[in-house]
Short mmCIF file of C-alpha atoms in Angstrom, two decimals:
data_model
loop_
_atom_site.label_atom_id
_atom_site.label_comp_id
_atom_site.label_asym_id
_atom_site.label_seq_id
_atom_site.Cartn_x
_atom_site.Cartn_y
_atom_site.Cartn_z
CA MET M 1333 -1.06 -32.49 17.69
CA LYS M 1334 -3.47 -34.50 18.70
CA ASN M 1335 -6.29 -32.07 19.46
CA TYR M 1336 -5.67 -29.94 15.98
CA ALA M 1337 -6.37 -32.91 14.12
CA GLU M 1338 -9.29 -33.67 15.99
CA GLU M 1339 -10.54 -29.97 15.39
CA ILE M 1340 -9.74 -29.80 12.17
CA ARG M 1341 -12.08 -33.54 12.06
CA SER M 1342 -14.32 -32.26 13.28
CA GLY M 1343 -14.74 -28.83 11.62
CA ASN M 1344 -13.85 -26.61 13.98
CA ALA M 1345 -10.67 -25.06 12.61
CA VAL M 1346 -10.80 -21.50 11.27
CA LEU M 1347 -8.97 -20.56 7.66
CA GLY M 1348 -7.67 -16.53 6.26
CA ILE M 1349 -7.15 -16.29 2.98
CA GLU M 1350 -5.14 -13.19 1.94
CA LEU M 1351 -4.07 -12.20 -1.69
CA GLY M 1352 -1.30 -10.04 -1.26
CA SER M 1353 0.67 -8.76 -4.03
CA THR M 1354 3.20 -10.80 -4.38
CA ARG M 1355 2.18 -14.05 -2.33
CA ILE M 1356 -1.89 -15.54 -1.79
CA LYS M 1357 -1.82 -17.45 1.47
CA ALA M 1358 -3.69 -19.37 3.21
CA VAL M 1359 -3.43 -19.87 6.99
CA LEU M 1360 -5.95 -22.78 9.43
CA ILE M 1361 -5.68 -22.30 13.21
CA GLY M 1362 -6.86 -23.82 15.98
CA SER M 1363 -8.92 -22.65 18.80
CA ASP M 1364 -5.97 -21.55 20.62
CA HIS M 1365 -5.79 -19.11 17.68
CA THR M 1366 -2.25 -20.90 16.68
CA PRO M 1367 -1.32 -21.45 12.87
CA VAL M 1368 -1.91 -24.98 12.07
CA ALA M 1369 -1.45 -25.62 8.68
CA MET M 1370 -0.88 -23.04 5.88
CA GLY M 1371 -0.30 -22.94 1.89
CA SER M 1372 0.56 -20.31 -0.20
CA TYR M 1373 1.33 -19.40 -4.08
CA SER M 1374 3.59 -17.05 -5.84
CA TRP M 1375 2.42 -14.39 -8.55
CA GLU M 1376 3.48 -10.76 -9.48
CA ASN M 1377 1.53 -7.64 -10.65
CA SER M 1378 2.33 -6.71 -14.46
CA LEU M 1379 2.17 -3.47 -16.23
CA GLU M 1380 -0.31 -3.66 -19.36
CA ASN M 1381 -0.91 -0.53 -21.31
CA GLY M 1382 0.38 1.99 -18.56
CA VAL M 1383 -1.91 0.40 -16.09
CA TRP M 1384 -0.27 -2.30 -12.85
CA THR M 1385 -2.90 -5.09 -12.91
CA TYR M 1386 -3.43 -9.16 -11.96
CA SER M 1387 -5.71 -11.25 -14.05
CA LEU M 1388 -8.06 -12.54 -12.04
CA ASP M 1389 -7.59 -16.32 -13.33
CA ASP M 1390 -4.21 -16.25 -11.78
CA ALA M 1391 -5.93 -15.14 -8.61
CA TRP M 1392 -8.56 -18.15 -8.86
CA GLN M 1393 -4.90 -20.35 -9.80
CA GLY M 1394 -4.08 -18.54 -6.97
CA VAL M 1395 -6.30 -19.35 -4.79
CA ARG M 1396 -6.98 -23.19 -5.52
CA HIS M 1397 -3.38 -23.59 -5.32
CA ALA M 1398 -2.84 -22.11 -1.42
CA TYR M 1399 -6.13 -24.28 -0.42
CA ALA M 1400 -4.48 -27.63 -1.86
CA GLU M 1401 -0.98 -26.92 -0.28
CA LEU M 1402 -2.42 -25.65 3.02
CA LYS M 1403 -4.89 -29.08 2.42
CA ASN M 1404 -1.72 -30.99 1.88
CA ASP M 1405 -0.20 -29.63 4.92
CA VAL M 1406 -2.82 -30.79 7.29
CA GLN M 1407 -2.80 -34.51 5.73
CA GLU M 1408 0.52 -34.95 6.44
CA LYS M 1409 0.64 -33.27 9.79
CA TYR M 1410 -2.30 -34.90 11.24
CA GLY M 1411 -3.10 -37.49 9.19
CA VAL M 1412 -6.64 -35.57 8.52
CA LYS M 1413 -8.72 -35.05 5.23
CA LEU M 1414 -10.19 -31.38 5.28
CA THR M 1415 -13.43 -31.38 4.45
CA ALA M 1416 -15.53 -28.98 7.07
CA LEU M 1417 -14.22 -25.32 8.52
CA GLY M 1418 -15.60 -23.54 11.29
CA GLY M 1419 -15.05 -20.07 9.79
CA LEU M 1420 -13.61 -18.37 6.94
CA GLY M 1421 -12.23 -14.89 5.94
CA ILE M 1422 -10.84 -13.42 2.83
CA SER M 1423 -8.68 -10.36 2.06
CA GLY M 1424 -6.35 -8.92 -0.29
CA MET M 1425 -4.81 -6.24 -1.64
CA MET M 1426 -6.79 -2.70 -0.35
CA HIS M 1427 -7.87 -0.12 -3.10
CA GLY M 1428 -8.78 -0.80 -7.07
CA TYR M 1429 -11.32 -1.04 -8.72
CA LEU M 1430 -12.87 -4.03 -10.50
CA PRO M 1431 -16.50 -3.20 -12.45
CA PHE M 1432 -19.18 -6.24 -13.09
CA ASP M 1433 -21.99 -5.59 -15.17
CA GLY M 1434 -25.34 -7.18 -14.19
CA GLU M 1435 -24.72 -10.70 -15.34
CA GLY M 1436 -21.17 -10.90 -13.44
CA ARG M 1437 -18.75 -9.72 -16.87
CA GLN M 1438 -15.25 -7.92 -15.75
CA LEU M 1439 -16.13 -4.90 -17.30
CA ALA M 1440 -12.24 -3.57 -17.07
CA GLU M 1441 -8.41 -5.02 -16.36
CA PHE M 1442 -7.88 -4.62 -12.08
CA ARG M 1443 -6.02 -1.73 -11.64
CA THR M 1444 -4.02 -1.95 -8.46
CA TRP M 1445 -3.72 0.42 -5.56
CA ARG M 1446 0.23 1.09 -7.54
CA ASN M 1447 -1.81 3.00 -10.08
CA THR M 1448 -1.37 6.47 -10.13
CA ILE M 1449 -3.33 7.81 -12.89
CA THR M 1450 -6.30 9.16 -11.05
CA GLY M 1451 -4.97 12.00 -10.29
CA GLU M 1452 -7.56 14.50 -11.78
CA ALA M 1453 -10.30 12.66 -10.58
CA ALA M 1454 -8.63 12.57 -7.00
CA ALA M 1455 -7.47 15.81 -7.09
CA LYS M 1456 -11.80 17.49 -8.13
CA LEU M 1457 -12.88 14.97 -5.31
CA THR M 1458 -10.89 16.36 -2.32
CA GLU M 1459 -11.96 19.90 -3.09
CA LEU M 1460 -15.67 18.61 -3.07
CA PHE M 1461 -15.64 16.09 -0.04
CA ARG M 1462 -13.29 18.63 1.71
CA PHE M 1463 -11.76 15.46 2.40
CA ASN M 1464 -8.00 13.59 1.42
CA VAL M 1465 -9.15 10.96 -1.63
CA PRO M 1466 -6.07 9.19 -3.16
CA GLN M 1467 -5.19 8.11 -6.20
CA ARG M 1468 -5.80 4.73 -5.38
CA TRP M 1469 -9.50 4.30 -3.86
CA SER M 1470 -12.16 2.87 -5.74
CA ILE M 1471 -13.90 6.16 -6.24
CA ALA M 1472 -10.79 8.02 -7.49
CA HIS M 1473 -10.72 5.07 -10.52
CA LEU M 1474 -14.81 5.37 -10.96
CA TYR M 1475 -14.37 9.14 -11.49
CA GLN M 1476 -11.29 9.41 -13.64
CA ALA M 1477 -12.70 6.25 -15.89
CA MET M 1478 -16.25 8.75 -15.69
CA LEU M 1479 -14.04 11.99 -17.35
CA ASN M 1480 -12.30 9.81 -20.07
CA GLY M 1481 -15.43 8.60 -20.87
CA GLU M 1482 -14.29 5.25 -21.13
CA ALA M 1483 -17.45 2.78 -22.61
CA HIS M 1484 -17.75 0.61 -19.93
CA VAL M 1485 -18.68 2.88 -17.45
CA PRO M 1486 -22.95 3.18 -17.87
CA GLN M 1487 -23.23 -0.65 -17.78
CA ILE M 1488 -21.49 -1.09 -14.39
CA ALA M 1489 -23.61 -2.48 -11.78
CA HIS M 1490 -21.13 -3.46 -9.45
CA LEU M 1491 -18.14 -2.03 -7.99
CA THR M 1492 -15.77 -3.77 -5.45
CA THR M 1493 -12.01 -4.55 -4.70
CA LEU M 1494 -10.60 -8.29 -4.69
CA ALA M 1495 -11.25 -9.26 -1.81
CA GLY M 1496 -14.50 -8.48 -2.22
CA TYR M 1497 -14.81 -9.90 -5.33
CA ILE M 1498 -13.61 -13.39 -4.24
CA HIS M 1499 -15.98 -13.41 -1.58
CA TRP M 1500 -19.37 -12.68 -3.39
CA ARG M 1501 -18.23 -15.84 -5.60
CA LEU M 1502 -17.55 -17.75 -2.66
CA THR M 1503 -21.01 -16.81 -0.92
CA GLY M 1504 -23.11 -14.83 -3.67
CA ARG M 1505 -23.31 -11.67 -1.30
CA ARG M 1506 -21.95 -8.33 -2.23
CA VAL M 1507 -20.87 -6.80 1.30
CA MET M 1508 -17.67 -5.27 2.71
CA GLY M 1509 -15.94 -5.14 6.07
CA VAL M 1510 -15.89 -1.34 7.24
CA GLY M 1511 -11.80 -1.00 6.91
CA GLU M 1512 -11.83 -2.85 3.55
CA ALA M 1513 -14.81 -0.41 2.21
CA SER M 1514 -13.08 2.87 4.07
CA GLY M 1515 -10.93 2.49 0.87
CA MET M 1516 -13.55 2.33 -1.72
CA PHE M 1517 -15.17 5.47 -0.53
CA PRO M 1518 -14.91 7.81 2.78
CA ILE M 1519 -16.79 5.97 5.92
CA ASP M 1520 -18.85 8.21 8.39
CA SER M 1521 -17.47 6.75 11.61
CA ARG M 1522 -20.80 7.21 13.66
CA THR M 1523 -22.68 5.44 11.14
CA GLY M 1524 -20.31 3.05 10.40
CA ASP M 1525 -21.61 3.28 6.72
CA TYR M 1526 -20.43 5.55 3.52
CA ASP M 1527 -20.75 9.18 4.15
CA ALA M 1528 -24.64 9.72 3.19
CA GLU M 1529 -23.59 13.49 2.24
CA MET M 1530 -20.34 12.69 0.18
CA LEU M 1531 -22.77 10.15 -1.76
CA SER M 1532 -25.46 12.32 -2.26
CA ALA M 1533 -22.59 15.26 -3.62
CA PHE M 1534 -20.85 11.99 -5.76
CA ASP M 1535 -24.15 11.30 -7.39
CA ALA M 1536 -25.27 14.33 -8.30
CA LEU M 1537 -21.78 14.82 -10.28
CA ALA M 1538 -22.36 11.83 -11.94
CA ARG M 1539 -26.20 12.84 -13.17
CA GLU M 1540 -24.84 16.67 -14.49
CA MET M 1541 -22.46 14.04 -16.36
CA GLY M 1542 -25.33 11.45 -17.54
CA TYR M 1543 -24.59 8.54 -15.28
CA LEU M 1544 -27.56 6.81 -13.86
CA PHE M 1545 -26.24 4.48 -11.41
CA THR M 1546 -26.15 5.84 -7.81
CA LEU M 1547 -23.00 4.48 -5.71
CA ARG M 1548 -25.73 2.62 -3.32
CA GLN M 1549 -26.91 0.81 -6.06
CA ILE M 1550 -23.35 -0.12 -7.27
CA LEU M 1551 -21.18 -0.17 -3.98
CA PRO M 1552 -21.05 -3.21 -1.50
CA ALA M 1553 -22.82 -3.57 1.55
CA VAL M 1554 -21.02 -2.49 4.22
CA LEU M 1555 -20.36 -4.98 7.22
CA SER M 1556 -18.47 -4.48 10.80
CA ALA M 1557 -16.35 -7.00 12.21
CA GLY M 1558 -17.95 -10.15 13.62
CA LYS M 1559 -21.42 -9.24 11.38
CA ASP M 1560 -23.01 -12.20 9.10
CA ALA M 1561 -21.18 -12.16 5.80
CA GLY M 1562 -22.66 -15.35 4.20
CA THR M 1563 -21.96 -18.58 4.38
CA LEU M 1564 -19.96 -20.73 1.63
CA THR M 1565 -22.06 -22.15 -1.19
CA PRO M 1566 -21.95 -25.38 -2.55
CA GLU M 1567 -20.47 -23.56 -6.26
CA GLY M 1568 -17.89 -21.46 -4.03
CA ALA M 1569 -16.79 -24.63 -2.03
CA LYS M 1570 -16.13 -25.82 -4.98
CA LEU M 1571 -14.03 -22.62 -6.26
CA LEU M 1572 -11.70 -23.26 -3.15
CA ASP M 1573 -11.30 -26.90 -3.75
CA GLU M 1574 -11.68 -28.57 -7.40
CA THR M 1575 -11.63 -32.23 -5.76
CA GLY M 1576 -15.03 -31.38 -4.09
CA ASP M 1577 -13.73 -32.53 -0.07
CA LEU M 1578 -15.00 -28.87 1.19
CA GLN M 1579 -18.56 -29.22 2.34
CA PRO M 1580 -20.55 -25.54 1.92
CA GLY M 1581 -22.09 -23.97 4.88
CA THR M 1582 -18.73 -22.12 6.67
CA PRO M 1583 -19.99 -18.71 8.05
CA LEU M 1584 -17.80 -16.01 6.12
CA CYS M 1585 -17.34 -12.76 8.25
CA PRO M 1586 -17.05 -9.56 5.77
CA PRO M 1587 -14.14 -9.25 3.89
CA GLU M 1588 -11.39 -6.79 4.46
CA GLY M 1589 -8.47 -5.23 3.15
CA ASP M 1590 -4.83 -6.14 4.14
CA ALA M 1591 -4.36 -2.86 6.21
CA GLY M 1592 -7.28 -3.94 8.20
CA THR M 1593 -5.75 -7.58 8.44
CA GLY M 1594 -2.46 -5.89 9.02
CA MET M 1595 -4.03 -4.50 12.41
CA VAL M 1596 -5.43 -7.29 13.90
CA ALA M 1597 -2.02 -8.95 13.18
CA THR M 1598 -0.74 -6.77 16.04
CA ASN M 1599 -3.28 -6.04 18.04
CA SER M 1600 -3.77 -2.44 16.64
CA VAL M 1601 -7.50 -1.47 16.85
CA ALA M 1602 -7.26 0.49 19.76
CA VAL M 1603 -7.37 4.19 20.37
CA ARG M 1604 -3.39 5.29 20.27
CA THR M 1605 -2.03 1.97 18.66
CA GLY M 1606 0.05 1.72 15.20
CA ASN M 1607 1.50 -0.92 13.13
CA VAL M 1608 3.45 -0.53 10.12
CA SER M 1609 2.97 -3.25 7.51
CA ALA M 1610 6.02 -3.78 5.13
CA GLY M 1611 6.23 -5.78 1.96
CA THR M 1612 6.50 -4.82 -1.56
CA SER M 1613 4.67 -1.60 -0.32
CA VAL M 1614 4.58 -0.04 3.17
CA PHE M 1615 2.03 1.26 5.51
CA ALA M 1616 1.38 2.90 8.47
CA MET M 1617 -1.78 3.12 10.55
CA VAL M 1618 -2.78 5.12 13.71
CA VAL M 1619 -5.92 4.45 15.63
CA LEU M 1620 -7.03 8.16 16.05
CA GLU M 1621 -8.80 9.94 19.32
CA GLU M 1622 -10.09 12.99 17.33
CA LYS M 1623 -10.18 14.05 14.02
CA LEU M 1624 -7.22 15.41 12.00
CA LYS M 1625 -6.88 19.80 11.98
CA LYS M 1626 -6.41 19.79 8.60
CA VAL M 1627 -6.53 17.69 5.08
CA HIS M 1628 -3.74 16.20 4.16
CA GLU M 1629 -3.20 14.66 0.54
CA GLU M 1630 -0.57 12.73 2.10
CA ILE M 1631 -2.60 11.24 4.64
CA ASP M 1632 -5.59 8.57 4.00
CA MET M 1633 -8.42 8.60 6.33
CA VAL M 1634 -9.47 4.78 6.86
CA THR M 1635 -10.82 3.03 9.74
CA THR M 1636 -10.79 -0.33 11.90
CA PRO M 1637 -12.21 -3.05 11.24
CA ASP M 1638 -14.92 -2.68 13.53
CA GLY M 1639 -15.09 1.32 12.19
CA MET M 1640 -12.52 3.33 14.46
CA PRO M 1641 -10.89 6.44 12.26
CA VAL M 1642 -7.70 5.57 11.26
CA ALA M 1643 -4.37 7.36 10.11
CA MET M 1644 -2.53 5.71 7.05
CA VAL M 1645 0.33 6.73 6.03
CA HIS M 1646 0.80 4.57 2.37
CA CYS M 1647 3.50 4.09 0.33
CA ASN M 1648 3.53 2.30 -3.06
CA ASN M 1649 7.15 1.00 -2.83
CA CYS M 1650 9.27 -0.36 0.28
CA THR M 1651 10.66 -4.14 -0.46
CA SER M 1652 11.06 -4.30 -4.75
CA ASP M 1653 14.11 -2.92 -5.04
CA ILE M 1654 15.51 -4.87 -1.99
CA ASN M 1655 14.32 -7.83 -4.25
CA ALA M 1656 15.65 -6.94 -7.28
CA TRP M 1657 18.94 -6.39 -6.21
CA ALA M 1658 19.07 -9.41 -3.92
CA LYS M 1659 18.29 -11.48 -7.73
CA ILE M 1660 21.34 -9.53 -9.00
CA LEU M 1661 23.95 -10.55 -6.02
CA HIS M 1662 22.37 -14.02 -5.94
CA GLY M 1663 23.43 -14.09 -10.21
CA PHE M 1664 26.65 -12.81 -8.53
CA ALA M 1665 27.28 -15.68 -6.33
CA GLU M 1666 26.42 -18.13 -8.97
CA ALA M 1667 28.76 -16.79 -11.25
CA ALA M 1668 31.51 -16.15 -9.05
CA GLY M 1669 31.22 -20.23 -8.25
CA VAL M 1670 29.62 -19.80 -4.66
CA PRO M 1671 26.02 -20.11 -5.05
CA CYS M 1672 23.81 -19.74 -2.58
CA ASP M 1673 20.24 -19.97 -1.80
CA MET M 1674 17.98 -16.80 -1.33
CA ASN M 1675 17.66 -16.49 1.96
CA ALA M 1676 21.36 -16.57 2.59
CA VAL M 1677 21.24 -13.25 -0.17
CA TYR M 1678 18.59 -11.13 2.33
CA THR M 1679 20.20 -12.85 5.36
CA ALA M 1680 23.64 -11.14 3.93
CA LEU M 1681 21.75 -7.79 3.47
CA PHE M 1682 19.98 -6.66 5.62
CA ASP M 1683 22.43 -8.02 8.80
CA GLY M 1684 25.32 -6.06 6.23
CA ALA M 1685 22.81 -3.56 6.89
CA LEU M 1686 23.43 -3.11 10.63
CA GLU M 1687 27.47 -2.41 9.89
CA GLY M 1688 27.10 0.46 7.89
CA ASP M 1689 27.84 3.70 8.20
CA ALA M 1690 24.78 5.72 10.47
CA ASP M 1691 23.89 7.69 7.21
CA CYS M 1692 24.64 5.20 4.55
CA GLY M 1693 27.98 6.61 4.20
CA GLY M 1694 27.26 8.71 1.00
CA PHE M 1695 24.65 6.28 -1.04
CA VAL M 1696 21.08 7.12 -1.26
CA ASN M 1697 18.72 4.22 -3.07
CA VAL M 1698 15.55 5.66 -4.63
CA ASN M 1699 13.47 2.77 -4.17
CA TYR M 1700 10.78 3.61 -6.84
CA PHE M 1701 9.20 0.84 -9.28
CA ALA M 1702 5.85 2.88 -9.18
CA GLY M 1703 4.87 6.66 -8.46
CA GLU M 1704 4.66 8.16 -5.00
CA THR M 1705 1.62 10.95 -4.09
CA ILE M 1706 3.45 11.67 -1.24
CA THR M 1707 6.45 12.82 -3.06
CA HIS M 1708 4.42 13.94 -5.80
CA THR M 1709 6.48 11.40 -8.20
CA ASP M 1710 3.60 10.00 -11.11
CA GLU M 1711 5.67 7.04 -11.86
CA GLY M 1712 9.15 4.66 -11.19
CA ARG M 1713 12.77 4.45 -11.74
CA PRO M 1714 14.63 2.81 -9.15
CA MET M 1715 18.08 4.52 -8.77
CA LEU M 1716 21.24 4.29 -7.24
CA LEU M 1717 23.05 7.34 -6.19
CA ARG M 1718 26.65 7.76 -4.31
CA THR M 1719 28.11 11.05 -3.86
CA SER M 1720 31.83 10.96 -5.57
CA ASP M 1721 33.34 11.00 -1.94
CA ALA M 1722 30.89 7.71 -0.30
CA ASN M 1723 32.59 5.17 1.45
CA PRO M 1724 32.19 2.02 -0.97
CA LEU M 1725 31.57 -0.72 1.27
CA PHE M 1726 28.72 -3.67 0.69
CA ALA M 1727 27.54 -2.72 4.01
CA ASN M 1728 26.40 0.63 3.30
CA PHE M 1729 25.21 -0.33 -0.13
CA ALA M 1730 23.02 -3.05 2.05
CA ARG M 1731 22.46 0.29 4.63
CA SER M 1732 20.98 2.74 2.13
CA LEU M 1733 18.63 -0.48 0.39
CA VAL M 1734 16.88 -0.70 3.88
CA PHE M 1735 16.65 2.99 4.81
CA GLY M 1736 15.45 3.79 1.22
CA ALA M 1737 12.42 1.08 1.61
CA VAL M 1738 11.20 3.48 4.29
CA ALA M 1739 12.28 6.98 3.98
CA THR M 1740 8.74 7.97 2.09
CA LEU M 1741 7.30 6.56 4.73
CA LYS M 1742 9.51 8.71 7.52
CA ILE M 1743 8.26 11.69 4.97
CA GLY M 1744 4.53 10.82 5.63
CA MET M 1745 4.62 10.24 9.19
CA ASP M 1746 6.34 13.58 9.99
CA ILE M 1747 2.85 15.29 8.64
CA LEU M 1748 1.10 13.02 11.72
CA THR M 1749 4.16 13.66 14.64
CA GLN M 1750 4.49 16.90 14.05
CA GLU M 1751 2.13 18.55 12.57
CA GLU M 1752 -0.85 17.08 13.33
CA LYS M 1753 0.34 15.62 17.11
CA VAL M 1754 -0.83 12.72 16.95
CA ARG M 1755 -0.08 10.08 19.74
CA ILE M 1756 1.33 6.56 19.46
CA ASP M 1757 1.06 4.72 22.66
CA SER M 1758 2.82 1.47 20.77
CA LEU M 1759 4.07 0.50 16.68
CA LEU M 1760 4.29 -2.73 15.89
CA GLY M 1761 6.18 -3.96 12.95
CA HIS M 1762 4.99 -7.02 10.46
CA GLY M 1763 5.33 -8.37 7.12
CA GLY M 1764 8.18 -9.50 4.86
CA PHE M 1765 10.53 -6.49 5.72
CA PHE M 1766 11.20 -8.11 9.56
CA LYS M 1767 11.31 -11.75 8.70
CA THR M 1768 14.94 -11.38 8.43
CA GLY M 1769 16.82 -10.90 11.69
CA CYS M 1770 16.17 -7.64 13.72
CA ALA M 1771 17.58 -4.92 11.05
CA GLY M 1772 14.35 -4.12 9.42
CA GLN M 1773 13.21 -3.71 12.73
CA LYS M 1774 16.36 -1.48 14.07
CA LEU M 1775 16.12 0.62 11.20
CA LEU M 1776 12.73 1.15 11.23
CA ALA M 1777 13.02 2.53 14.89
CA ALA M 1778 15.67 4.75 13.57
CA ALA M 1779 13.94 6.01 10.95
CA LEU M 1780 10.71 7.09 12.61
CA ASN M 1781 12.26 7.88 15.75
CA THR M 1782 10.20 5.84 18.03
CA PRO M 1783 10.00 2.43 19.57
CA VAL M 1784 9.33 -0.47 17.21
CA SER M 1785 8.05 -3.49 18.38
CA VAL M 1786 7.60 -7.22 16.59
CA MET M 1787 5.63 -10.01 18.07
CA ALA M 1788 6.69 -13.59 17.50
CA THR M 1789 3.51 -13.82 15.39
CA ALA M 1790 5.23 -10.96 12.54
CA GLY M 1791 5.65 -13.14 9.79
CA GLU M 1792 2.24 -14.60 9.89
CA GLY M 1793 0.87 -11.01 8.87
CA GLY M 1794 -2.13 -10.27 7.45
CA PRO M 1795 -3.83 -13.79 6.05
CA TRP M 1796 -2.98 -15.01 10.37
CA GLY M 1797 -5.53 -11.78 10.80
CA MET M 1798 -7.98 -12.35 8.86
CA ALA M 1799 -8.20 -15.88 9.96
CA LEU M 1800 -8.68 -13.96 13.69
CA LEU M 1801 -11.49 -11.71 12.31
CA ALA M 1802 -12.98 -14.91 10.74
CA ASP M 1803 -13.09 -16.31 14.10
CA TYR M 1804 -14.32 -13.24 15.42
CA ARG M 1805 -17.37 -13.59 13.42
CA ALA M 1806 -17.67 -17.56 14.38
CA HIS M 1807 -17.12 -17.66 18.26
CA ARG M 1808 -17.17 -14.16 20.07
CA GLU M 1809 -19.14 -13.62 22.70
CA GLU M 1810 -21.95 -11.39 22.65
CA GLY M 1811 -20.83 -7.50 23.56
CA GLU M 1812 -17.38 -9.04 23.22
CA SER M 1813 -15.74 -6.00 21.41
CA LEU M 1814 -12.84 -7.01 18.59
CA SER M 1815 -10.54 -5.14 20.56
CA GLU M 1816 -11.45 -7.79 23.61
CA TYR M 1817 -11.29 -10.18 22.03
CA LEU M 1818 -7.80 -9.58 20.75
CA GLN M 1819 -6.42 -8.46 24.03
CA ASN M 1820 -8.32 -11.42 26.25
CA LYS M 1821 -8.12 -14.01 24.18
CA VAL M 1822 -5.49 -14.19 21.18
CA PHE M 1823 -3.08 -11.48 22.25
CA GLY M 1824 -2.26 -11.43 26.58
CA SER M 1825 0.27 -13.86 26.23
CA CYS M 1826 1.67 -13.13 23.41
CA GLN M 1827 5.91 -12.46 23.26
CA SER M 1828 7.08 -9.40 21.83
CA SER M 1829 10.25 -7.63 21.49
CA MET M 1830 10.71 -3.65 21.79
CA MET M 1831 13.73 -1.48 19.80
CA GLN M 1832 14.35 2.16 20.77
CA PRO M 1833 15.96 4.11 18.32
CA GLU M 1834 19.43 4.73 18.85
CA PRO M 1835 20.37 8.11 18.66
CA THR M 1836 23.45 7.72 16.59
CA ASP M 1837 21.07 6.09 14.01
CA VAL M 1838 18.60 8.07 13.89
CA ARG M 1839 20.92 11.28 13.32
CA GLY M 1840 22.52 9.07 10.18
CA PHE M 1841 18.97 8.42 9.41
CA GLU M 1842 18.22 12.24 9.23
CA GLU M 1843 21.06 12.46 7.02
CA TYR M 1844 20.04 10.18 4.62
CA LEU M 1845 17.13 11.85 4.33
CA GLY M 1846 18.36 14.68 3.53
CA ARG M 1847 19.99 12.91 0.45
CA PHE M 1848 17.24 11.44 -0.50
CA VAL M 1849 14.84 14.16 -0.61
CA ASN M 1850 17.42 16.05 -2.87
CA SER M 1851 17.94 13.24 -5.06
CA LEU M 1852 13.91 13.26 -6.07
CA ASP M 1853 14.70 15.89 -9.04
CA ALA M 1854 16.78 13.24 -10.26
CA GLU M 1855 13.85 10.60 -9.63
CA LYS M 1856 11.63 13.23 -11.76
CA ALA M 1857 13.77 14.01 -14.58
CA ALA M 1858 14.64 9.99 -14.99
CA VAL M 1859 10.91 9.07 -15.44
CA ALA M 1860 10.20 11.70 -17.66
CA ARG M 1861 13.07 11.34 -19.59
CA LEU M 1862 13.71 7.65 -19.61
CA LYS M 1863 11.62 5.42 -21.51
#
């Protein structure tokens, strides 16, 4: 405690801030990379005029609140006022669309990763580039706005993501980490920059439509992990800390998306390593030995924060329906006169899932709050189904919620492991799905039929990973790669637990998945008819 207090007092502690889908979280780490203080802020997206979005005013309120809470945590634990930092990094929900004009004015609502409104653009760009362009990528949103003839498009001077926007306001630099940039536009891993041929192809398309800008003019500059991404300006310091205590001059690392921070937080940046980040959305990332043989619309090609090619299976839906049912069960407990806190509800759900029949006893949970590209569903209608002879136990209901949260991920992962024969040496889990006992880890291992490890730091997730990237920028040695830094300085002695898939659970999940897939016609009918 005394050492941490001195590190904080001398301005050597490093801060990572991540704007996640339900929480904005700030994590301060010491020189041993251990989290020493935290702050957070809860927020939710909203569906406005058919678009999933967040207000940027809410983003700043959340960032300031999380920082203030962290600052108070420092004062209470160490008796020190936080006035200076040794490094700072910003991450956020990957992908999305945030356009600005030359005066820095926002031109359209923030269109998040959750939207499935760019199908036409994504399909045409995939054909043009011969490279899969998912609907949530920034370039798909831009092209769809062009196809729609939206009036703001000719005014765009800067296009960025949520992490890039916050970083820009803190430093004045319009830059992007290569991992986050790979969710805006395809990256050439040989150069660590946007793919030049694809840039030219898009610019030609834009000229044919009468647009004068080029992508080089409006996209952020791409930086690899460890590069200089600017320093905290006086104006930026005031945005973070309204009291004026925080001093400017802190070096910032390139801003990254939550996919990149998840790779760092699980030491999954080396070839044949992978991780699963499971929260509001769920995605699996596998660092590849070689390019995939085919273009798959279900698989995103992105990069690690240091530019290595990564295959990504991304699903828009994971724990949102678990959260909704938890609220219902919490309300039932109160109505029954046995109130309990939400942690007890989640514990009961996840522990109960372990006691259910292997195949969930005839229950099926289609957890779609939003659409899913992998299963060709444009919108979501969460549904709980059961066969007429289902075994109506709480444990089967609970198990169906947990299995439902990862069923779509399994469909995408099968493309990698079965069609492309991608080899994975290790798969690590992190995020809220793994914070309640061992059920998430055990049942994900069954779903993917592969061992799943969880580190002691799994609950820290992205903001801790972002703090590590900021520390790498501030303290890496000459010639030290990101994977060397993580293995030698951060994870060398880190404890983890591995769970092997149990054959009974694997068979049960396969039976469950068959029912899940067969239920998707009903899901699509509900989307069409239930408004």
